[in-house]
Structures are given as structure tokens and as C-alpha cells.
Short mmCIF file of C-alpha atoms and ligand atoms in Angstrom, two decimals:
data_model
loop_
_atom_site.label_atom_id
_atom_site.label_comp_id
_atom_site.label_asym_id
_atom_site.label_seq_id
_atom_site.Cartn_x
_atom_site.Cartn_y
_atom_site.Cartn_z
CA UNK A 14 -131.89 154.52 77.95
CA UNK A 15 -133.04 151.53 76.79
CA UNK A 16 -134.79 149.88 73.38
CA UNK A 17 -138.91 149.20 73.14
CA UNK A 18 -139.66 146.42 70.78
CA UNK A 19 -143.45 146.52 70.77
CA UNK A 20 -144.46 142.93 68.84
CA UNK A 21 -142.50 139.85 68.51
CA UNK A 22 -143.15 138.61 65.47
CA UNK A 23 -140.40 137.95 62.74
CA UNK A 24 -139.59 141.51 62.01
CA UNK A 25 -139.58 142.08 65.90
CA UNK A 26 -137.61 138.65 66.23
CA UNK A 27 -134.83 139.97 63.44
CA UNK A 28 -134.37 143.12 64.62
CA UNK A 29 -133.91 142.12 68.11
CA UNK A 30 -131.00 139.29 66.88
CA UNK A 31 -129.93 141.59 64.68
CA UNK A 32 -129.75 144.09 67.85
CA UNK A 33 -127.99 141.47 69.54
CA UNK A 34 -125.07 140.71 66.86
CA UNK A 35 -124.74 144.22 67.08
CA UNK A 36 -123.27 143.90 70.43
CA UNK A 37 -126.56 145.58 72.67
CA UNK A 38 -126.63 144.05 75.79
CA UNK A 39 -130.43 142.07 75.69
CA UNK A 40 -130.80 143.91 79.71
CA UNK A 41 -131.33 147.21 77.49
CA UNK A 42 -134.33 145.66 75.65
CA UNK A 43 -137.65 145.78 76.62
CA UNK A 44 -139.93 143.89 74.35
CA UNK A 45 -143.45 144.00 74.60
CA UNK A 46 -146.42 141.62 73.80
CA UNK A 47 -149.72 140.27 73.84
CA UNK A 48 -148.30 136.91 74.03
CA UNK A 49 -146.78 135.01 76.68
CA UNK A 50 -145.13 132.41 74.22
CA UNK A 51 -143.69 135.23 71.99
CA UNK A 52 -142.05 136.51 75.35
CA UNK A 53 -140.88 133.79 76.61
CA UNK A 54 -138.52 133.77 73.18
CA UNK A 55 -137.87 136.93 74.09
CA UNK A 56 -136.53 136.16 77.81
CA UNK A 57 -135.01 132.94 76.59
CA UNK A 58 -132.97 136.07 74.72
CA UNK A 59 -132.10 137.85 77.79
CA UNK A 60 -134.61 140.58 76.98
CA UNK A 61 -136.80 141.95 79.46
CA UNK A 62 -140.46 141.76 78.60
CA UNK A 63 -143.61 143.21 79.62
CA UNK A 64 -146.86 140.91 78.60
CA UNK A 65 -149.37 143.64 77.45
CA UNK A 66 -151.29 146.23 75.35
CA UNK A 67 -148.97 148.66 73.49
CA UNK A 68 -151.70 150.54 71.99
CA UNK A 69 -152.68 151.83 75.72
CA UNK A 70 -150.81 154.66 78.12
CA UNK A 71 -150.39 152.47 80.85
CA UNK A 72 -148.78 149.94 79.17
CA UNK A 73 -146.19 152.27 77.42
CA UNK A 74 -145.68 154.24 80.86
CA UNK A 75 -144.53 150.74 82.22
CA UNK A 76 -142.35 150.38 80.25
CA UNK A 77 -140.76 153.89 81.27
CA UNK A 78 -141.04 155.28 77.56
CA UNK A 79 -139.94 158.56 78.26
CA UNK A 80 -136.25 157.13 78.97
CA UNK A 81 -136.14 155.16 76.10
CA UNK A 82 -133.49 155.95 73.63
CA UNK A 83 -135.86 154.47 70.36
CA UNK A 84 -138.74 152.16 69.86
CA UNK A 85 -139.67 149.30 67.19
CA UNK A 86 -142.76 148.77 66.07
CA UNK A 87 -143.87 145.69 64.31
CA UNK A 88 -147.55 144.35 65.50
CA UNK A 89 -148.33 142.28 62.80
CA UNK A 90 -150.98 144.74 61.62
CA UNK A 91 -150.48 148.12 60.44
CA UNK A 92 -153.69 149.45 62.45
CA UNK A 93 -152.44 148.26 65.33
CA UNK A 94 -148.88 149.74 64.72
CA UNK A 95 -149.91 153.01 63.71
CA UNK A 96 -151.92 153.51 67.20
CA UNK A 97 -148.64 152.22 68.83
CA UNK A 98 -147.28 155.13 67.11
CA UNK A 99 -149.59 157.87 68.42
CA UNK A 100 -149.65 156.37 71.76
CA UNK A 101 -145.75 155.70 71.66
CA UNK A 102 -145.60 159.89 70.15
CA UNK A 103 -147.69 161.16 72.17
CA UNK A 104 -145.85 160.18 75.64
CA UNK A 105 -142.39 160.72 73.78
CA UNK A 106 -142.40 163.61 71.86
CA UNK A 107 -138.90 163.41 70.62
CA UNK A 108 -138.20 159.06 71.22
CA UNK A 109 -137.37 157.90 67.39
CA UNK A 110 -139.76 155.37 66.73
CA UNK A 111 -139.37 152.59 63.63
CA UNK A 112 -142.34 151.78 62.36
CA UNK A 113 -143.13 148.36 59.92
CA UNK A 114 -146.16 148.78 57.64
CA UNK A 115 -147.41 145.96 54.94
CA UNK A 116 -149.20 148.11 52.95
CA UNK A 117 -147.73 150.42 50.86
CA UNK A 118 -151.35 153.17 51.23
CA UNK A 119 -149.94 153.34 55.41
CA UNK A 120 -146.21 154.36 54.76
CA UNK A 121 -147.77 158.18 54.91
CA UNK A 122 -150.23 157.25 57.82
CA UNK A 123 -147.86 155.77 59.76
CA UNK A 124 -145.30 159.30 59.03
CA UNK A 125 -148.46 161.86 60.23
CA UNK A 126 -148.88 159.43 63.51
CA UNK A 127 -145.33 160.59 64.67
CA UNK A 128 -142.38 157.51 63.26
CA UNK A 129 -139.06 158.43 62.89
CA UNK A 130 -138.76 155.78 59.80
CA UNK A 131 -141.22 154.04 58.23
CA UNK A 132 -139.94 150.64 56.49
CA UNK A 133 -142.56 148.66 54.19
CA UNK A 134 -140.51 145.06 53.74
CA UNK A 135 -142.35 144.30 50.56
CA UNK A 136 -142.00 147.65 48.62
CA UNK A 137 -138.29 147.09 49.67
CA UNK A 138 -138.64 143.29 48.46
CA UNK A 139 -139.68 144.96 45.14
CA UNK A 140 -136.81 147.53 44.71
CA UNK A 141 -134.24 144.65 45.16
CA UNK A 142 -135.90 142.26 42.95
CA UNK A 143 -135.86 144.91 39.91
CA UNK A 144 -132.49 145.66 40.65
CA UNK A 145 -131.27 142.01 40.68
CA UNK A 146 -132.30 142.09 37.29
CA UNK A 147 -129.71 144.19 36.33
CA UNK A 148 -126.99 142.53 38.71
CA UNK A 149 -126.83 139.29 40.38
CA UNK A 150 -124.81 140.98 43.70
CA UNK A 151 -127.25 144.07 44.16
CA UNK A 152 -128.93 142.27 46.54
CA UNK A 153 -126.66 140.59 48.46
CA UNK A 154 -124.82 143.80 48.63
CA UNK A 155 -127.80 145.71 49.81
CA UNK A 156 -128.28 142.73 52.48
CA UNK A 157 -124.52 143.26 53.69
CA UNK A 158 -124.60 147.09 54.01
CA UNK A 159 -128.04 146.79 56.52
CA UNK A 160 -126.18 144.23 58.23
CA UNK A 161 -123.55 144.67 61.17
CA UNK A 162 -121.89 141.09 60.31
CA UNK A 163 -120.19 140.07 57.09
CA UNK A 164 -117.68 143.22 54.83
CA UNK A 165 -119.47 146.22 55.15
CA UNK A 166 -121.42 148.05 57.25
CA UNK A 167 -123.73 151.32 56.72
CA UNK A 168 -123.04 153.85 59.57
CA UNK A 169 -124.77 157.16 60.44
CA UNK A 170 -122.81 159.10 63.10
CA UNK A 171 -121.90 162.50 64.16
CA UNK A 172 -118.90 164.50 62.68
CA UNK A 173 -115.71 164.08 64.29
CA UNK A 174 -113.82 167.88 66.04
CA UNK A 175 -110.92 166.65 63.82
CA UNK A 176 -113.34 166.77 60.68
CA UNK A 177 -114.46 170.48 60.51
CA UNK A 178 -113.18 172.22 57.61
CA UNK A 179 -112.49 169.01 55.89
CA UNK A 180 -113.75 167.02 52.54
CA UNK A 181 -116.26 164.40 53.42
CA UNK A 182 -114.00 162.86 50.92
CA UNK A 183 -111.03 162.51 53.46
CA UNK A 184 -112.94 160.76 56.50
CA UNK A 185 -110.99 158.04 57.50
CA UNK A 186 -113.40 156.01 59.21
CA UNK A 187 -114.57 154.81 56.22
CA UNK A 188 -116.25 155.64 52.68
CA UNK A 189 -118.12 159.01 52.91
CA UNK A 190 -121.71 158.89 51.18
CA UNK A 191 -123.92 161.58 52.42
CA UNK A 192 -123.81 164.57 54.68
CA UNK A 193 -127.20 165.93 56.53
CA UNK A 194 -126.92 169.21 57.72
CA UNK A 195 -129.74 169.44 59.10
CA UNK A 196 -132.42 168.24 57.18
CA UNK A 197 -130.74 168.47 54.23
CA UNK A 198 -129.06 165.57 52.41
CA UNK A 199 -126.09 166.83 50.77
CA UNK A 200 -124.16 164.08 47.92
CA UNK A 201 -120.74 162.94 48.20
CA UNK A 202 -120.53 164.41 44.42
CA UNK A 203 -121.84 168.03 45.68
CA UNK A 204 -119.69 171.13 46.53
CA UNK A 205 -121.26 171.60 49.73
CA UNK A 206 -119.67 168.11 51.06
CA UNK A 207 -116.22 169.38 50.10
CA UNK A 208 -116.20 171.08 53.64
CA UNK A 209 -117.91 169.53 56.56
CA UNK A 210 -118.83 171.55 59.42
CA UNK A 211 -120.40 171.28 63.13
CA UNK A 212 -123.72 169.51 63.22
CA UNK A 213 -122.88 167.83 60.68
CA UNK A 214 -124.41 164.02 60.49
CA UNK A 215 -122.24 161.59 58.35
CA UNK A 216 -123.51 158.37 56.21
CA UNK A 217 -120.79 156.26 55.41
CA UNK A 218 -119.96 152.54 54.64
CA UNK A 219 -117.19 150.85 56.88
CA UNK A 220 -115.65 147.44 57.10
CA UNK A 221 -118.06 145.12 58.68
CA UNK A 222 -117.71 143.23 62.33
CA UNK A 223 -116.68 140.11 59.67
CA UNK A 224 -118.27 137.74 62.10
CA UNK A 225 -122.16 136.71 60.73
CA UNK A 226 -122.90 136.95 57.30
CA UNK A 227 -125.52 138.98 55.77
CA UNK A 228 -125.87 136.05 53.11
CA UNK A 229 -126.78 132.38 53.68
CA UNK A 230 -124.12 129.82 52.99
CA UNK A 231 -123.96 128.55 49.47
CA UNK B 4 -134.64 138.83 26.00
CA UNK B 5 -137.39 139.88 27.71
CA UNK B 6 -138.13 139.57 31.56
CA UNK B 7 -140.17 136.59 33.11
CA UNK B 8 -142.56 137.78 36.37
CA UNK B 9 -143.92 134.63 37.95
CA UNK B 10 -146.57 135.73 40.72
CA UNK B 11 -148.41 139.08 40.55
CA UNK B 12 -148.97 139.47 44.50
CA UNK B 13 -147.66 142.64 46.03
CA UNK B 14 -143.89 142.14 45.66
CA UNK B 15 -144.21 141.06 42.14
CA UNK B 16 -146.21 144.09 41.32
CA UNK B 17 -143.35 146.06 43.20
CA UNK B 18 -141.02 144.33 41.37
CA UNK B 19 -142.72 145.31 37.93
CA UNK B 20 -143.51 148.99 39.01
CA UNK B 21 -139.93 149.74 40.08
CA UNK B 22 -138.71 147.83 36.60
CA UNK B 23 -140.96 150.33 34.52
CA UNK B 24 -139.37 153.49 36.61
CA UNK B 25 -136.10 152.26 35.42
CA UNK B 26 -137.20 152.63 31.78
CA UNK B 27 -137.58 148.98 30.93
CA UNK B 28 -140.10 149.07 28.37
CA UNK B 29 -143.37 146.97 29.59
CA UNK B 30 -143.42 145.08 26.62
CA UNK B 31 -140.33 143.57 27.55
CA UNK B 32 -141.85 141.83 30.42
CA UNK B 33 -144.18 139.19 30.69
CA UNK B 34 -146.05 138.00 33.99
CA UNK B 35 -147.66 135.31 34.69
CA UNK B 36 -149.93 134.30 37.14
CA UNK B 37 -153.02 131.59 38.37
CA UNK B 38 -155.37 134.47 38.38
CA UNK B 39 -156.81 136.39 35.45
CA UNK B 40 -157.53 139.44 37.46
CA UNK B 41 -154.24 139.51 38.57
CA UNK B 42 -153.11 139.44 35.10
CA UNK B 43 -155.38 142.38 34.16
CA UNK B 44 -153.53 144.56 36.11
CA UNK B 45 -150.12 143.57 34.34
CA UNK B 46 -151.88 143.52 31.18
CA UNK B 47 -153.14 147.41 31.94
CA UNK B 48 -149.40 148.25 32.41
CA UNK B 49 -148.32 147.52 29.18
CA UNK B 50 -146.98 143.92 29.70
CA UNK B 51 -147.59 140.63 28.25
CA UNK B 52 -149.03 137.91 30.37
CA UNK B 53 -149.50 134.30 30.61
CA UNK B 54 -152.43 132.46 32.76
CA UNK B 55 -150.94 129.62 34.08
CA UNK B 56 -149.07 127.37 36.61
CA UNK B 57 -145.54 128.40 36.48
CA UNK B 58 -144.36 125.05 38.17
CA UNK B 59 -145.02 123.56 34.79
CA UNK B 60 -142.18 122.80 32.06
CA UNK B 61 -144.82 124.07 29.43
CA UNK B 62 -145.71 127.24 31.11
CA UNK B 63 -142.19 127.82 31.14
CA UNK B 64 -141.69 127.14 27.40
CA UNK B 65 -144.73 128.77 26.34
CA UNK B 66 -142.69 132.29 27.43
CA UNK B 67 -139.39 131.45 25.74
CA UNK B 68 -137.60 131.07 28.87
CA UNK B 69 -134.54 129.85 27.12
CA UNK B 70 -134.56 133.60 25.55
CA UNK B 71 -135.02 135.19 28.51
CA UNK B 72 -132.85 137.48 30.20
CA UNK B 73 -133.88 137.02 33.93
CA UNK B 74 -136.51 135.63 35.80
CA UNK B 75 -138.42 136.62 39.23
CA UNK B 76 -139.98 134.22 41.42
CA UNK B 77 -142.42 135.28 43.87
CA UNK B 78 -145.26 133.26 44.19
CA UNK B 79 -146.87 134.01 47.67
CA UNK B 80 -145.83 130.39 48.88
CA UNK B 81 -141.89 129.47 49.18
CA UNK B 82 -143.02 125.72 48.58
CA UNK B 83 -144.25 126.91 44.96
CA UNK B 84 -141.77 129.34 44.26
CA UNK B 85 -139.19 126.96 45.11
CA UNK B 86 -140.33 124.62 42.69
CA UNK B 87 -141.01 127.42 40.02
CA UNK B 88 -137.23 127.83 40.35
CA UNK B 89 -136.24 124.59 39.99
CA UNK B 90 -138.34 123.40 37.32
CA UNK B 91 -136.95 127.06 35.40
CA UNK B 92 -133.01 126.29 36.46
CA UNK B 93 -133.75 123.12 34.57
CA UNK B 94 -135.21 124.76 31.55
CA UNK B 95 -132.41 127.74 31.61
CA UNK B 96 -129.37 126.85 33.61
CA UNK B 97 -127.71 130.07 33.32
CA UNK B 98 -130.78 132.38 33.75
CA UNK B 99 -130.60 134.71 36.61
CA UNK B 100 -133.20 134.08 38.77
CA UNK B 101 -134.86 136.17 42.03
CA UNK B 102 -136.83 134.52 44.32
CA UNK B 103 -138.55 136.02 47.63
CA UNK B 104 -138.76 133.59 50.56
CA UNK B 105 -140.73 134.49 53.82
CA UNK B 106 -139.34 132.02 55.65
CA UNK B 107 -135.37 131.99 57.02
CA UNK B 108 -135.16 128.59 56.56
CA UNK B 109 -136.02 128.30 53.02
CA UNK B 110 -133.23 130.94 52.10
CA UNK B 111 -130.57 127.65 51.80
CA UNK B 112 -133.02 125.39 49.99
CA UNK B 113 -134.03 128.74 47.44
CA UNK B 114 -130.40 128.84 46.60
CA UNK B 115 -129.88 125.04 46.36
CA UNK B 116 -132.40 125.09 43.88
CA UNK B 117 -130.78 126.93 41.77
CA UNK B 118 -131.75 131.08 42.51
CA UNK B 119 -129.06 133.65 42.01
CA UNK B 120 -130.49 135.89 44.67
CA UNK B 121 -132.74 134.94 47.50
CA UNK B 122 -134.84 137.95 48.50
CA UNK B 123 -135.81 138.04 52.10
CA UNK B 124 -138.47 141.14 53.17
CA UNK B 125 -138.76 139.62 56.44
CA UNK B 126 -135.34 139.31 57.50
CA UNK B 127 -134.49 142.49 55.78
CA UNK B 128 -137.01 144.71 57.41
CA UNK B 129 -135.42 143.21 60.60
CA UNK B 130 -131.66 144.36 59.75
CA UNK B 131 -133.32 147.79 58.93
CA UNK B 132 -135.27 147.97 61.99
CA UNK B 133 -131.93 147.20 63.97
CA UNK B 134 -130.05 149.75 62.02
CA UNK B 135 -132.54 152.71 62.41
CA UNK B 136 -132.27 152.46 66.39
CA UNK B 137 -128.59 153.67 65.81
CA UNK B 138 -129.28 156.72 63.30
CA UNK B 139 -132.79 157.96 61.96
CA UNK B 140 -131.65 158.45 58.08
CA UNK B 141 -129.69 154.60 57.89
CA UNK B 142 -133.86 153.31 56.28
CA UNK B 143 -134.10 156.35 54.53
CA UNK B 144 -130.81 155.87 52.25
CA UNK B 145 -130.75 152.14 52.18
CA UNK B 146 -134.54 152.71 50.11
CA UNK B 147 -133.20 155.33 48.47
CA UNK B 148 -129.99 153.25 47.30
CA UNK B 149 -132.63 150.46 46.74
CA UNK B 150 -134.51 152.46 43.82
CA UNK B 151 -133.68 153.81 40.90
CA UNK B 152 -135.54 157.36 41.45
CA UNK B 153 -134.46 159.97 44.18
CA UNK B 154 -130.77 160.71 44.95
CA UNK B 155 -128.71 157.83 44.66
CA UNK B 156 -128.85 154.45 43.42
CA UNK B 157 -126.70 151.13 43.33
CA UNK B 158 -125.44 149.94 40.27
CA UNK B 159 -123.59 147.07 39.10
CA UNK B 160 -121.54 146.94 35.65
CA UNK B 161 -118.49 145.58 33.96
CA UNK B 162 -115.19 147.23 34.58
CA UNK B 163 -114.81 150.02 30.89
CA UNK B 164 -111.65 149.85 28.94
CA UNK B 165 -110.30 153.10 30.36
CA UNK B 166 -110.32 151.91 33.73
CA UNK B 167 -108.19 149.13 33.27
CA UNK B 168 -105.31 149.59 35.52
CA UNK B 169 -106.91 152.39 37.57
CA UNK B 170 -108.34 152.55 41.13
CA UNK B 171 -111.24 151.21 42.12
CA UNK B 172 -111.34 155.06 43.68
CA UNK B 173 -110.68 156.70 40.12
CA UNK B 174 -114.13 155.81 38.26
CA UNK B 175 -115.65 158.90 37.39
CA UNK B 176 -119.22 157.35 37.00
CA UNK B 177 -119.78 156.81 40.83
CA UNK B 178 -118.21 156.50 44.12
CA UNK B 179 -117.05 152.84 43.73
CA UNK B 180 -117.79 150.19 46.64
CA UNK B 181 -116.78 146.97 45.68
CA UNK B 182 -115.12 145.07 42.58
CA UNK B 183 -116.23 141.10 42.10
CA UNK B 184 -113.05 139.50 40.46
CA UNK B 185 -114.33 136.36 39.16
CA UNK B 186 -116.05 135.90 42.93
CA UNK B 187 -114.50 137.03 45.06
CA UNK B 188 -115.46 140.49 46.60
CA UNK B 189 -112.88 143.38 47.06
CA UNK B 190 -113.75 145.78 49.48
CA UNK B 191 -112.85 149.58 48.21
CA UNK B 192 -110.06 149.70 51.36
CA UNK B 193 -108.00 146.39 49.90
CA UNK B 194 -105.12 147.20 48.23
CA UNK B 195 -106.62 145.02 44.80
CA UNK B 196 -109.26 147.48 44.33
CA UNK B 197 -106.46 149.86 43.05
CA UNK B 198 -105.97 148.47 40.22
CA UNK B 199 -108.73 147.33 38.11
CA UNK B 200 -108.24 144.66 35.47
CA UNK B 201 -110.43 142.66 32.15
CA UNK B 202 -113.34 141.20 33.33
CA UNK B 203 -113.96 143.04 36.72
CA UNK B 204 -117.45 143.87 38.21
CA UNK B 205 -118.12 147.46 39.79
CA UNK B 206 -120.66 147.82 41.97
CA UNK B 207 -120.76 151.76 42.58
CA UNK B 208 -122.99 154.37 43.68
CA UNK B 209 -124.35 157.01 41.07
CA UNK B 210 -126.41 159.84 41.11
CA UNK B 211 -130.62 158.96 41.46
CA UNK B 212 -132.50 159.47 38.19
CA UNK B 213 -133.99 162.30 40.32
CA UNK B 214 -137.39 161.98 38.91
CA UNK B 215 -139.82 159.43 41.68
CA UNK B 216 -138.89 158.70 45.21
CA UNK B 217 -138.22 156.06 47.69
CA UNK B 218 -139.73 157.82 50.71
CA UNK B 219 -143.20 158.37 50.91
CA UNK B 220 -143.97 162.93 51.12
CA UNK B 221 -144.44 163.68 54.60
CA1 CA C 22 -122.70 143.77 56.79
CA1 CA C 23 -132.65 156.04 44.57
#
């Protein structure tokens, strides 16, 4: 039941302090390189870490991949990741795996070879640039809700017993945006969120930890 | 009151491409960029361009940026793009401008020199690398928020006349997040949201433009 990080670079270094601030204990985190100076980051952390191949069974079956709960992956180079991913996929038929791509013709690559999410940091650099064009505090507000730390927080979690039969509306855990029901996303604006019912998966934004800030100081 | 492009690499070409989904017409914008064959590309799109080295007071003048209505900086270096920005806060001290940094610790110095919003991929693709370990849809709708196309999108705008003295929770153009009064942020759980006043910012979330998509087709 534990995290893979497979490549330390700065994604991998983010999400692992981001993993951190986010209260994970750094025992549950294996991360996994090619370099003994990226681990050795990594251990100064708390993390465990394996120095090896990711793209290779043995390696992954180390690791004990088939009791992970999810896996990172962020080798610098999207070859490289996507064979992580079939590896990773292929020993873990059901593990969610993140995947980081650089180039924009891998994002559909990278879906076929078995991740759970693909995220491509410059197409997202792109999105937020055009839309701080028509608002200086999209951005930062787009930073806050992906991070734990500073006002707000974006949460995905299961419906509650006591929300069956209610308006995704009336959640009190904070502001109601989506509902998947299964695979499909249903609108806070849509009739079909006006009663939510077992299975359902709720995306909401809540109050953030406070402590950390998404933003640098000013 | 056009918009200024400075660097034509990948995220400025995001930037552009995601500005021309939102409607802006292309010749609204003009790039600029060392590289003529960088420029043809912008040039094919429909927008104006400019060779030349955007760290220069005349390249700056020679698009009007005192006319301008905002301003990205991304120059593939956070040395130049630094400079671009202060050499254009100097030129147009209340232009909005967007720069992209690669590095953490250039995210202070960006906004020292004078940037409205500091883009960082890196450090973002980390906070959404974090958050996708705790729910498999959190990427998913933070891209989708991101862009304009697909099912929802984030949107900031002055407070209308009829919504003076409502609730943030009343605005029947969105489910409303947060309101900027003067600057400070206030959350859509504080009791000041419920009552909006002159001169408030919204930032809400509205239906997509449906048309385009922030996920790749799997
Ligand atoms: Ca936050
Ligand atoms: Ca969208």
C-alpha cells in the first residue's frame, strides 16, 4: 500500500514534497532511480529508494508493485516513461499510474500504454498563460486548487451514506463541482447532480490545510 | 490593445493556440521571436510578428507596448525572460504580464521584476502528480478548468450591477469560488462573500465552450 515514484527529477522531486505537505508518511514512498545522487535526496526525505531500471520486471517486482496503491512516472524522457508504463501496466493491471509527458504527440501514447492520467506541464503552462490574459488571479487560483497548502483545495472522494438522495448542491464538506457516476462526468448545473446516489465519486473544492502557500511570497 | 507573445517555443505556441480557441482574433496578437522560422509558424496562424530581441527597449516600442493589453513572457531561458519583463514593466508599468520560469527559485525574482503571474510547469506538474495519487479524475478537471473548450472553465470578471448586494452563491453565470475585494481573497464559505459590493472580482466556474478538449481521445 504504498507510492512508486519512478524518476527523481523536478516533477518527481515536487510531487514527492508536495506528497509530503500532504501529510504521507515518506516510509510509504518508494522512489526509484538510475541515480545514486538523485536518491540520496530522496532518503535525505525519508523515502525509501531502490537504485535501478524501471523500464525492467525485476526492478518493478522489487519494488512489490502489485501492492502499490499508485505510481508516478516522470523519467525525464517520454520514451522512457511510456515503457515504465507498459512495464508498470503490465504487472499491475488495475495500480493507477500518473504519467508526465513533454510532448504534446505522447499524451495519447502514453493513454494506450496503460496511465491512469496523463499530465503534459507545458500544454498546461499554455492553458494558464492564455487565461492570465483575461485575469491576473487565474493562475494563482489554478496553482491553489492543485495545491494541499494555502485556501483551497481540489478533492475527489467517494459519496458519503448520509448523501444518497441528496443535491450535490447540499454537500457540506465543501463546494460541489462534478459528480462521476461511473465514467460519466455529470455538471454541478445538470439535473442528474440534483440527486446523488451510491457509487457516486464527488469533485469538490474545500478550505485548504492554510499552512504552505501555493504562491511565492510577494 | 492587442496581445504581445515574446518567445515562440512550445509554451508560447500553447499559449497562442489556446488564445485562438478562445476566439481572440489572431490579428490581435503579435509574437515575436529571435528566429524567423519560428515566426513563420505564428505568421501561418494569422498573427503579426516581430524578429527581434525582446530584451530591447526598441523591440518593445516597435509593437506599441504602451497600447497593449497584456504581455507573455516565455523565452526558453528565465535569465532572458526575466529581463524581457523588466525592461517591458519599465516601458508599461501597469501591463499585465505572464512569465514561465523553470526554475523554483526564479519564481521570487520573476515577480520582483515586475510579472503579474509567474507560471511554473514544473512545479505545477508536481502538485498535479501529488494530487492524482489521491483520485484519478483531480488532472483530468484541473485541464479541463484550465481551457476554455470541454466542460468547464475558470473565469474571472467584475462583479455586474445586479449582483450588488447578493451572495457570492446567487450569480447565475457560474458556481462562484472566490471574490478579490481590492486584494484580498474571500473564500465562497466567509461570511463577506454574501454580499457582493462595487468593484468586486468573481472568479467562478461556467459551463466549457463545449467545442475542443483538454484531454487527449483515448
Ligand atoms: Ca491550495
Ligand atoms: Ca474547459
Amino acid at each position: 500500500n504504498h507510492i512508486i515514484v519512478t524518476g527523481f527529477g523536478t516533477s518527481g522531486q515536487e510531487a514527492v514534497h508536495e506528497l509530503l505537505a500532504r501529510g504521507t508518511d515518506p516510509r510509504e514512498i518508494v522512489v526509484i532511480d538510475g541515480s545514486e545522487k538523485a536518491l540520496e535526496l530522496a532518503e535525505a526525505h525519508g523515502c525509501n529508494v531502490l537504485c535501478g531500471d524501471s523500464t525492467r520486471d525485476k526492478t518493478l517486482k522489487d519494488v512489490a508493485i502489485h501492492r502499490a496503491r499508485s505510481m508516478i512516472v516522470s523519467a525525464g524522457r517520454d520514451d522512457t516513461s511510456i515503457l515504465i508504463t507498459l512495464t508498470a501496466r503490465h504487472l499491475a493491471p488495475r495500480l493507477p499510474i500518473s504519467i508526465v509527458v513533454r510532448n504534446e504527440d505522447n499524451e495519447v501514447p502514453a493513454r494506450q500504454a496503460g496511465a491512469t492520467t496523463v499530465i503534459n506541464p507545458v500544454s498546461f503552462a499554455g492553458l494558464l498563460l492564455a487565461g492570465s490574459t483575461t485575469g491576473e488571479h487565474i493562475a494563482d487560483y489554478m496553482a491553489d486548487l492543485a495545491a494541499s497548502g494555502g485556501r483551497v483545495k481540489l478533492i475527489e472522494r467517494a459519496v458519503l451514506p448520509e448523501e444518497i438522495g441528496q443535491p450535490l448542491s447540499a454537500i457540506r464538506t465543501g463546494l460541489g463541482l462534478r459528480v462521476y457516476r461511473g465514467k460519466r462526468p455529470i455538471g454541478f448545473w445538470e439535473e442528474d447532480s440534483r440527486r446523488l446516489q451510491t457509487g457516486d465519486v464527488i469533485i469538490e473544492i474545500a478550505e485548504g490545510d492554510g499552512h504552505g502557500n501555493a504562491l511565492p511570497p510577494v
